[in-house]
CSV table of C-alpha atoms and ligand atoms in Angstrom, one decimal:
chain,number,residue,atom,x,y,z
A,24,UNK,CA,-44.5,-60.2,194.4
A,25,UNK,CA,-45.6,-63.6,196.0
A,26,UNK,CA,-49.2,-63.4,196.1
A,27,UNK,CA,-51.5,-65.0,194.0
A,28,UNK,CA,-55.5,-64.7,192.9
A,29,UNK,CA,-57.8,-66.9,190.7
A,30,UNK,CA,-60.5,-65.2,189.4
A,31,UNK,CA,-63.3,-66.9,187.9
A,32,UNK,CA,-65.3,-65.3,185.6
A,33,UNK,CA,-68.5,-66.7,184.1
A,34,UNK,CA,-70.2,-65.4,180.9
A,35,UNK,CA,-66.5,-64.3,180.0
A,36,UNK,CA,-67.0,-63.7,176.0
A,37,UNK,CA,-70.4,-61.6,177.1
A,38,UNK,CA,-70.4,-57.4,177.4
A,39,UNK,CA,-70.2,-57.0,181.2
A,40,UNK,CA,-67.2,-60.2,180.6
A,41,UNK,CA,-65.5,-57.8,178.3
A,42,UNK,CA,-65.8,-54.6,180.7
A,43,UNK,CA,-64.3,-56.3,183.4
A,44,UNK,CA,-61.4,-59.1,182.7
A,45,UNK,CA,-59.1,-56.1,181.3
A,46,UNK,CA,-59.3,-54.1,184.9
A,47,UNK,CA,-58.7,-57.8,187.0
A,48,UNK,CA,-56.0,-58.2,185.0
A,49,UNK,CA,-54.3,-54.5,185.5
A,50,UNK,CA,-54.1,-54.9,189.0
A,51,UNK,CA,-56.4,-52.4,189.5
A,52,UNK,CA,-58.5,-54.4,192.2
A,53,UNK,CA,-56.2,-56.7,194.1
A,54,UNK,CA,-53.4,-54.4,194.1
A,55,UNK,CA,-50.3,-53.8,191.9
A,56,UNK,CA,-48.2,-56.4,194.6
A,57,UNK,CA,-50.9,-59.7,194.0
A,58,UNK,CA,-50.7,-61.3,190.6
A,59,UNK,CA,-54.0,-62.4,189.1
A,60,UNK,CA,-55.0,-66.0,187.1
A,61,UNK,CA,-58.5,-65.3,185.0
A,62,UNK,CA,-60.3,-68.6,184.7
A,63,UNK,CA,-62.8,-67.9,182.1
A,64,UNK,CA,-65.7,-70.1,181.9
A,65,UNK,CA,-68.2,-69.8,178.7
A,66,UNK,CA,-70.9,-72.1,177.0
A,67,UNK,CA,-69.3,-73.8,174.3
A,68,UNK,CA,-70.4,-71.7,171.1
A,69,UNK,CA,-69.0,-68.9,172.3
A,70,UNK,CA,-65.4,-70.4,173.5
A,71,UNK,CA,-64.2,-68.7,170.2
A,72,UNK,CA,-65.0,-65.5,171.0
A,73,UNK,CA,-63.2,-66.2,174.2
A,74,UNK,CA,-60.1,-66.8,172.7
A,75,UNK,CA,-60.4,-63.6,171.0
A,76,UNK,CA,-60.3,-62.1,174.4
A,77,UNK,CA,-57.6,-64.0,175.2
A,78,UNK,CA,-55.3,-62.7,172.4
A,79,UNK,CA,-56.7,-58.8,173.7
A,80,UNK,CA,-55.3,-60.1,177.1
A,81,UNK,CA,-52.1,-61.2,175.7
A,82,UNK,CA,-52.0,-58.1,174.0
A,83,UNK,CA,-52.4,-56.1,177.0
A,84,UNK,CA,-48.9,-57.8,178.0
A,85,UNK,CA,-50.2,-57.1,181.9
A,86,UNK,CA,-47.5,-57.6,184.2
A,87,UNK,CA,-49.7,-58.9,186.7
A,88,UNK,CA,-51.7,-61.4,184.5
A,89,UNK,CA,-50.7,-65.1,185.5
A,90,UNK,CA,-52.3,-67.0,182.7
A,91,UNK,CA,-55.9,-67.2,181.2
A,92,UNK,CA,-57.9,-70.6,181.7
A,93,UNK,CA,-60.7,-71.1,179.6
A,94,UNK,CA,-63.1,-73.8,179.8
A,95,UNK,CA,-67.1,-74.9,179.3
A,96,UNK,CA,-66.4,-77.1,182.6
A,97,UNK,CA,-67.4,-75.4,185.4
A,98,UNK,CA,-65.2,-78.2,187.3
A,99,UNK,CA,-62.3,-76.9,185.5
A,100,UNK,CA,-62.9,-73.2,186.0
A,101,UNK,CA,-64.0,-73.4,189.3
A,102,UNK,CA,-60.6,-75.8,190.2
A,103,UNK,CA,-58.2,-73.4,193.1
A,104,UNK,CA,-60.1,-70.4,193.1
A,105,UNK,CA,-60.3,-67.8,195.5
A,106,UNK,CA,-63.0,-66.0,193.7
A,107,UNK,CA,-66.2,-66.4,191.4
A,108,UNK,CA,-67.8,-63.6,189.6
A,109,UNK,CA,-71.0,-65.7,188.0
A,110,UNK,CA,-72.0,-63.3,185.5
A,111,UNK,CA,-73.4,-65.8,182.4
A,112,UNK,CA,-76.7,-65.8,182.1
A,113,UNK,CA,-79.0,-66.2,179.4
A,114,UNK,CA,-81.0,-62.4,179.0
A,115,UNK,CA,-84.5,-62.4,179.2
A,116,UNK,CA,-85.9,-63.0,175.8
A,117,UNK,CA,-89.1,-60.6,174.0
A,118,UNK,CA,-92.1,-61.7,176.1
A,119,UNK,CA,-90.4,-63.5,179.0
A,120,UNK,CA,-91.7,-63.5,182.4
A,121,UNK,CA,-89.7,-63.3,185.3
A,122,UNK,CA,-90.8,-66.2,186.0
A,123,UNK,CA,-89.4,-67.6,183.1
A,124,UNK,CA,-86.2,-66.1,182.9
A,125,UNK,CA,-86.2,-67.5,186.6
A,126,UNK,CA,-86.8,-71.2,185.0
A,127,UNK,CA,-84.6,-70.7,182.4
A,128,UNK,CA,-81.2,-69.5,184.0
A,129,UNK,CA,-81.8,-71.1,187.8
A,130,UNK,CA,-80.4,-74.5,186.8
A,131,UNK,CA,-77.2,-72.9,185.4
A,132,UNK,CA,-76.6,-71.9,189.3
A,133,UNK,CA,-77.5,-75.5,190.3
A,134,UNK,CA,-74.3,-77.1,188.6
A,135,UNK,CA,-71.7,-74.1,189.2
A,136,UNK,CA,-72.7,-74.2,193.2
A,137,UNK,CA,-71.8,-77.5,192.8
A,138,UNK,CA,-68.7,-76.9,190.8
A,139,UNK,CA,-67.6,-74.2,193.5
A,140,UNK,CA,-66.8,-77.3,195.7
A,141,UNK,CA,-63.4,-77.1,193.5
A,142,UNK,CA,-62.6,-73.4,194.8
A,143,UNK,CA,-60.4,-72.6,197.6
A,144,UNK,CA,-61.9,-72.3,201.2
A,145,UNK,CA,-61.8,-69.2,200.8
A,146,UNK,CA,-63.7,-68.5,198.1
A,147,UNK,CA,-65.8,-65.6,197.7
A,148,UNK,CA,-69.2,-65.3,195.0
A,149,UNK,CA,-70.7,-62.8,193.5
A,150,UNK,CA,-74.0,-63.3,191.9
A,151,UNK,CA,-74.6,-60.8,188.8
A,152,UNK,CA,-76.7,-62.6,186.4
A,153,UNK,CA,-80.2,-62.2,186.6
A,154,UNK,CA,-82.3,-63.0,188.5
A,155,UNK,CA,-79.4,-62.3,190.6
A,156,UNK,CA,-80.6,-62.9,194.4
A,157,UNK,CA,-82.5,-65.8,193.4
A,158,UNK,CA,-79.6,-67.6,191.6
A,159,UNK,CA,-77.4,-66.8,194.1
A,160,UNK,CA,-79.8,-68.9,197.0
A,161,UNK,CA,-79.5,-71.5,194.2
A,162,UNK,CA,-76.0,-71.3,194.2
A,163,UNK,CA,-75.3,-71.8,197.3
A,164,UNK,CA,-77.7,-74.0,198.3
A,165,UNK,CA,-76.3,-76.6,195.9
A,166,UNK,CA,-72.6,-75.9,197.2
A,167,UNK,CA,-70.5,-77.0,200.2
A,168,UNK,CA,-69.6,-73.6,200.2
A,169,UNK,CA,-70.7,-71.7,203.6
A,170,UNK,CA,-73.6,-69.5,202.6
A,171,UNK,CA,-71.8,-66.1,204.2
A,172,UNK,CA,-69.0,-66.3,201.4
A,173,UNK,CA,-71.9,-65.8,198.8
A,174,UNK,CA,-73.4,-62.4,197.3
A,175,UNK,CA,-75.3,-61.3,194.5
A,176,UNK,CA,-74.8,-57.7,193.4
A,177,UNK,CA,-77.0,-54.9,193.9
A,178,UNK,CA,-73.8,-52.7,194.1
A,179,UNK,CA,-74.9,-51.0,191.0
A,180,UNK,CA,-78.5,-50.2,191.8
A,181,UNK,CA,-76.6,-48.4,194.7
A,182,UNK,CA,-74.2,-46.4,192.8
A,183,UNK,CA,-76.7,-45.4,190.3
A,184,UNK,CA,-78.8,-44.2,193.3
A,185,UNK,CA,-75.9,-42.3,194.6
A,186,UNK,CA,-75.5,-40.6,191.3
A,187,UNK,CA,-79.1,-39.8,191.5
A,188,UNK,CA,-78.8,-37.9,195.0
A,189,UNK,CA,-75.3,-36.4,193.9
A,190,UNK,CA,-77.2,-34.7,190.8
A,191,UNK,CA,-80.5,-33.5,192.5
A,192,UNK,CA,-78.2,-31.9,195.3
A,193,UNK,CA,-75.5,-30.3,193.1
A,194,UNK,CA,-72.7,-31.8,194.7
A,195,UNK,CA,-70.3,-34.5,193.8
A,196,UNK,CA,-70.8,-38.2,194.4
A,197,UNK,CA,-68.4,-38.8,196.6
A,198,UNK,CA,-70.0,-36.6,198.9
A,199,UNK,CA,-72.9,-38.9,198.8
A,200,UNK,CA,-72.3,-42.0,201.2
A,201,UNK,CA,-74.5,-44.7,203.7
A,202,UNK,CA,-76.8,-45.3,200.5
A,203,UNK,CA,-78.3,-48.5,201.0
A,204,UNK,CA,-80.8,-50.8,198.6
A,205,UNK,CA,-82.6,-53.3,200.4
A,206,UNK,CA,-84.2,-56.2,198.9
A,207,UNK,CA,-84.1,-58.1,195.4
A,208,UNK,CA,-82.1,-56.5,192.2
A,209,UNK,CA,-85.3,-56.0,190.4
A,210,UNK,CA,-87.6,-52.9,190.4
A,211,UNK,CA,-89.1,-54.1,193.5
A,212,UNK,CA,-86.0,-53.0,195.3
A,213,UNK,CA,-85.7,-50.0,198.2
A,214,UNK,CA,-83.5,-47.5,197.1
A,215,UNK,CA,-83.1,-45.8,201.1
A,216,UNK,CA,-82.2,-42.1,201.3
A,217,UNK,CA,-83.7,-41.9,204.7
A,218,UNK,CA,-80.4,-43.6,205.7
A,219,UNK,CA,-78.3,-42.1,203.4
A,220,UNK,CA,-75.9,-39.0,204.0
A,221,UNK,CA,-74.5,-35.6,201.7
A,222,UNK,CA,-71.6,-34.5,203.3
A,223,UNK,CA,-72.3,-36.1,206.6
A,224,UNK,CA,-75.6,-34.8,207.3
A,225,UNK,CA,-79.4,-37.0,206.4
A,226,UNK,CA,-80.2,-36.7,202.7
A,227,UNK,CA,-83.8,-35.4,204.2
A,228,UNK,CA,-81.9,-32.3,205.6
A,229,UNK,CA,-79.9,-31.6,202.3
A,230,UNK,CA,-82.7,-32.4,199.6
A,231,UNK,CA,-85.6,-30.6,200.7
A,232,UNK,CA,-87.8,-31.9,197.7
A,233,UNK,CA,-89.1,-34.9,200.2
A,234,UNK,CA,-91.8,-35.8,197.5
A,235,UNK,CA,-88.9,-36.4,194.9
A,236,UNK,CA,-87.1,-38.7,197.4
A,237,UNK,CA,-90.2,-40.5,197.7
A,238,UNK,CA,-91.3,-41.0,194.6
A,239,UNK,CA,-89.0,-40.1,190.9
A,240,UNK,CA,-85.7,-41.3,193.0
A,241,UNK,CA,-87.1,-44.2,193.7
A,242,UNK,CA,-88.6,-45.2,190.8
A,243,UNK,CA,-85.4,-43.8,188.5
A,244,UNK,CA,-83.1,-46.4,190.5
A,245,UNK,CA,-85.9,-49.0,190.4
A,246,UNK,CA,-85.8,-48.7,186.9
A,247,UNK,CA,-82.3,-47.6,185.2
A,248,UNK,CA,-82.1,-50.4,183.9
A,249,UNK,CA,-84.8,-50.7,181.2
A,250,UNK,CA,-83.5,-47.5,180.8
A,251,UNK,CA,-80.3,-48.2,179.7
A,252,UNK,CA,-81.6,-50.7,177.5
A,253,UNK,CA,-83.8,-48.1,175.8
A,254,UNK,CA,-81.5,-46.0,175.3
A,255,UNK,CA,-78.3,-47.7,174.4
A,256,UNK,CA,-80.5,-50.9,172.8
A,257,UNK,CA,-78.0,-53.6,175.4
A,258,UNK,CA,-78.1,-53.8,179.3
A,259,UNK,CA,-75.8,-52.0,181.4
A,260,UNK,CA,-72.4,-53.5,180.6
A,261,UNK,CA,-69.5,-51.0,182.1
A,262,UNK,CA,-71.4,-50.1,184.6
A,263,UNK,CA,-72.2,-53.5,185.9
A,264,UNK,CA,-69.0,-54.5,185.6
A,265,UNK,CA,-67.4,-51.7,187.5
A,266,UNK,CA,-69.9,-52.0,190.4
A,267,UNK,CA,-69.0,-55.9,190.5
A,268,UNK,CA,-65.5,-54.7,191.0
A,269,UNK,CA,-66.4,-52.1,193.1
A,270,UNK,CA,-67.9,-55.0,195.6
A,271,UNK,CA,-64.8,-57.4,195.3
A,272,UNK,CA,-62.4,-54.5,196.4
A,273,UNK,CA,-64.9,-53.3,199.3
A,274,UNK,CA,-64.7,-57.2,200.4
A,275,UNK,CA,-61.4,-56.8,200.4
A,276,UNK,CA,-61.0,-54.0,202.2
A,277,UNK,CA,-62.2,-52.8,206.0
A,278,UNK,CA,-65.0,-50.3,205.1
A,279,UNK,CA,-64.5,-47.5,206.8
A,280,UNK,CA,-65.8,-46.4,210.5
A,281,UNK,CA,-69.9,-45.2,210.0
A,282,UNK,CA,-70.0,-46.4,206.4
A,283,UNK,CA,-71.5,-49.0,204.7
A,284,UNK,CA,-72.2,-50.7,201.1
A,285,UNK,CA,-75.1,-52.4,199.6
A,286,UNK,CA,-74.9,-56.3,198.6
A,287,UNK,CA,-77.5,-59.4,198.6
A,288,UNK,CA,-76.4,-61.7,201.0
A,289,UNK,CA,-77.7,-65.0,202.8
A,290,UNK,CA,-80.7,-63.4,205.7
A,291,UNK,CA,-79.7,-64.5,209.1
A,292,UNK,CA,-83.3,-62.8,209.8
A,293,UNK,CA,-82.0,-58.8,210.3
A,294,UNK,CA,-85.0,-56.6,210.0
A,295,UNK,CA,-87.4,-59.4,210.0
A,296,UNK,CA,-86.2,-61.0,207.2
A,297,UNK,CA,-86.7,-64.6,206.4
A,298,UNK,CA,-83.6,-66.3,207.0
A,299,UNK,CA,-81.5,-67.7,204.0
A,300,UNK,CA,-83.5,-65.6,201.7
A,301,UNK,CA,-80.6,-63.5,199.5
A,302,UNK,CA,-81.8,-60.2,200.7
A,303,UNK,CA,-80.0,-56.6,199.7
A,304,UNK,CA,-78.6,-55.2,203.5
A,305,UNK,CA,-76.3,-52.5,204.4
A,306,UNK,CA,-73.0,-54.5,205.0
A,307,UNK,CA,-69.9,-53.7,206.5
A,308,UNK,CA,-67.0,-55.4,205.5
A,309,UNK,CA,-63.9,-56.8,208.1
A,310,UNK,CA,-61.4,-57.0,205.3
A,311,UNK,CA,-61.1,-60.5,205.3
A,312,UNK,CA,-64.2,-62.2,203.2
A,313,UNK,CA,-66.2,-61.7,206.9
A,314,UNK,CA,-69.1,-58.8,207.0
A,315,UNK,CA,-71.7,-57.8,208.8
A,316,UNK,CA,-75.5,-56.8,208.2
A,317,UNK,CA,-75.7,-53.1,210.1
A,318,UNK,CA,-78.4,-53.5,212.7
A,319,UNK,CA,-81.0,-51.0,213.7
A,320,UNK,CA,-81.2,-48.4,211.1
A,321,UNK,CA,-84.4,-46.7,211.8
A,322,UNK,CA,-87.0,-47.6,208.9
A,323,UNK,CA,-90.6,-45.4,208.7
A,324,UNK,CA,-93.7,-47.1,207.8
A,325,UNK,CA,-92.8,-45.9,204.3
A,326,UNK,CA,-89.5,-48.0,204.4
A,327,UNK,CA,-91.3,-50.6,206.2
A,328,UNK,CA,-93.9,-51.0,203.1
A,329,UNK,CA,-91.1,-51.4,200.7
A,330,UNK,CA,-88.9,-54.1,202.6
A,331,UNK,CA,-92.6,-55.7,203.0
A,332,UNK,CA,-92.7,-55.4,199.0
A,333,UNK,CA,-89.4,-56.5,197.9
A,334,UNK,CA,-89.6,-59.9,200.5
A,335,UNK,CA,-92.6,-61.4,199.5
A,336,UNK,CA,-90.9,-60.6,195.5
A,337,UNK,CA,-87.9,-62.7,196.9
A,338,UNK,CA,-90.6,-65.3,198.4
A,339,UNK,CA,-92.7,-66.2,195.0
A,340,UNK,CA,-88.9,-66.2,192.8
A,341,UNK,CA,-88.1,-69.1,196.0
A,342,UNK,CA,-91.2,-70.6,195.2
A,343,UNK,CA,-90.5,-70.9,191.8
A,344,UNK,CA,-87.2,-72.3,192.1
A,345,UNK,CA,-87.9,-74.4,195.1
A,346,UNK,CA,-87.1,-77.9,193.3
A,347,UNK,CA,-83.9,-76.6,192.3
A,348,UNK,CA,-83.0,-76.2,195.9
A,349,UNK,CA,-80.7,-78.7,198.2
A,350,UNK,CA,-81.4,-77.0,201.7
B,427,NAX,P1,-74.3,-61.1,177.6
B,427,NAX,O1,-75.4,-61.8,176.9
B,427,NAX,O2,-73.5,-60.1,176.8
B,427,NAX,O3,-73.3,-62.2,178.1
B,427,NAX,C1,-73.7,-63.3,178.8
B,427,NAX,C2,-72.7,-64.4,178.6
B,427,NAX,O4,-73.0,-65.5,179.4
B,427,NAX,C3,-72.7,-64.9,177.1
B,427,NAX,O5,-71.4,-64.8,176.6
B,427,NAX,C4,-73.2,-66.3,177.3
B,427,NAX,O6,-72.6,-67.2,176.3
B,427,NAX,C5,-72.7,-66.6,178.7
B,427,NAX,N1,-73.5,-67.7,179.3
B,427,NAX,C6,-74.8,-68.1,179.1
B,427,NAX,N2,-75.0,-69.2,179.8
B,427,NAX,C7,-73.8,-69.6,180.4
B,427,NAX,C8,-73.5,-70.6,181.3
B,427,NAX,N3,-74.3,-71.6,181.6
B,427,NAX,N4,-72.2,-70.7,181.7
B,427,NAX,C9,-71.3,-69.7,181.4
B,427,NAX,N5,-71.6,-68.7,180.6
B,427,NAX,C10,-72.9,-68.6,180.1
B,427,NAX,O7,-74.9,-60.5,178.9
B,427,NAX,P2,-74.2,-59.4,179.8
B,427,NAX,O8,-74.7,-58.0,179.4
B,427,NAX,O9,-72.8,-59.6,180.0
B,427,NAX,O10,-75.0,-59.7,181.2
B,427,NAX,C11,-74.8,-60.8,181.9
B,427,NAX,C12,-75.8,-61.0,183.0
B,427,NAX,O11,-75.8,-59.9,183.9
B,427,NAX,C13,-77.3,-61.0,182.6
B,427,NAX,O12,-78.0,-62.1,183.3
B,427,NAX,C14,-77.8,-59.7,183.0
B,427,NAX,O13,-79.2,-59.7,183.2
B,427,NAX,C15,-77.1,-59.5,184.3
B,427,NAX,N6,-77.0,-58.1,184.8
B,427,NAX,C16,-77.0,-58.0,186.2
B,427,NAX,C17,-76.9,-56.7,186.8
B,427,NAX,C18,-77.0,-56.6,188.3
B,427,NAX,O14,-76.9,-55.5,188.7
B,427,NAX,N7,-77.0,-57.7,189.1
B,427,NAX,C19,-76.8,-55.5,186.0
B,427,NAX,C20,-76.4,-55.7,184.6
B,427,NAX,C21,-76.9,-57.0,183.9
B,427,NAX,O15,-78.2,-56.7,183.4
């Protein structure tokens, strides 16, 4: 039992913190042979609550769990690690903008890229506070960092749209695969079943409701997340957290042969996409931190529209953020 990971986790004492620190430190996701250091980083009012999670870890008595750093020093959090999960965010507030939240949260991601200069070389980010692609640009456009080893998450935007296909065909999920969101985690994004596959054969062949798939599935994925909030009065915390585990372990792992997974990562101009822009692609992972965008998925004039959409959503959040950015 030699190997080692550091896990940073931002936003440690918050819900999606809470629904994730206990499976890292099971050995659930890097694998009951890797033990696993949590460095927790939190804004200082709520480092108490963080040691409250501590204890639970403690608690846990995890064979696997190497020790817990807490800290409000990105510097210190960040110091050795071989990945970042930058979940703290501040939520949008009653009345916020966008825009504002955008204002509000992007210079958080100016001094953790920064801080990320202290993680291993091979450090891999994900981005899941919001507004996730656009922090993540900030991110890593503030950090030595190469831009390929960062991400922002629209893992769960796909799983929820897999769920969505699953139920409307009467099958199980897993049947479901090659789902793909394109664009920013917001309800600008392009949930694809043109691409996507039940049982092996095109979603469009299997559902046979084609104005469904074009307009309710859509919208449902597009917005499941004020939904949530509606419902449950908080944001999506377990499931967030499981889908920001779910893309650590398919990083991790070669994705299989004709598969893909959804994540928001740095455009090197795929599908006409402005490059460096932190765009949602179908990605397929090499096992070792490297990936690659799939190339030539046929996209309709519908699709087309969509990715047009979602870009220029992507552009104006840039534009807002632009003197936050370093290159
Ligand atoms: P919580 O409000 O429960 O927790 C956020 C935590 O971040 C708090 O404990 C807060 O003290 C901490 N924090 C704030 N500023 C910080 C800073 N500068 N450094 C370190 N920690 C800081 O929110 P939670 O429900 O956990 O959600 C966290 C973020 O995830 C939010 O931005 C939320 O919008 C975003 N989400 C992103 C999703 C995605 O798919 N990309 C889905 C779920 C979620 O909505």
């Amino acid at each position: 039992m030699s190997k080692l990971v550091k896990v940073a986790v931002t936003g440690a004492a918050g819900q999606i913190g809470y629904a994730m620190l206990f499976r890292l430190a099971s050995g659930e996701i890097f694998g009951h042979d890797t033990r696993v250091a949590l460095h927790l980083l939190e804004i200082t009012p709520a480092l108490k609550s963080l040691e409250g999670v501590v204890m639970e870890l403690e608690d846990c008595a995890f064979p696997l769990l190497e020790n817990v750093v807490i800290s409000d020093n990105a510097n210190v959090a960040f110091e050795g690690i071989n990945w970042a999960l930058l979940v703290g965010a501040k939520p949008r507030g009653k009345g916020m903008e966008r825009s504002d939240l955008i204002r509000e949260n992007g210079p958080i991601f100016v001094g953790q890229g920064q801080a990320l200069n202290k993680a291993a070389k091979d450090v891999q980010i994900l981005v899941v506070g919001n507004p996730a692609n656009t922090n993540c640009l900030i991110a890593a456009s503030n950090s030595d960092v190469p831009r390929e080893q960062f991400a922002a998450m629209t893992r769960l935007d796909e799983n929820r749209a897999a769920a969505q296909l699953a139920k409307k065909a009467g099958v199980a999920v897993n049947q479901v695969s090659n789902v793909t969101i394109w664009g920013n985690h917001s309800t600008t994004q392009y949930p694809d079943a043109e691409n996507a596959k039940i049982n092996g054969k095109p979603v469009y062949e299997v559902i046979t409701d084609h104005d469904w798939l074009k307009g309710n599935f859509i919208s449902v994925v597009q917005k499941r997340g004020a939904t949530v909030i509606e419902a449950r009065g908080l944001s999506s915390a377990a499931s967030a957290a499981n889908a920001a585990l779910a893309h650590v372990k398919s990083m991790n792992s070669k994705t299989a042969e004709g598969q893909w997974f959804s994540g928001a990562f740095s455009s090197d101009g795929s599908y006409g996409i402005d490059h460096g822009l932190v765009f949602s692609f179908p990605v397929v992972s090499h096992g070792d931190g490297s990936y690659h965008i799939v190339q030539d998925l046929p996209l309709s004039d519908f699709a087309k529209q969509k990715l047009v959409v979602t870009a220029e959503e992507l552009r104006q959040e840039k534009a807002v953020v632009q003197n936050l950015l370093k290159k």
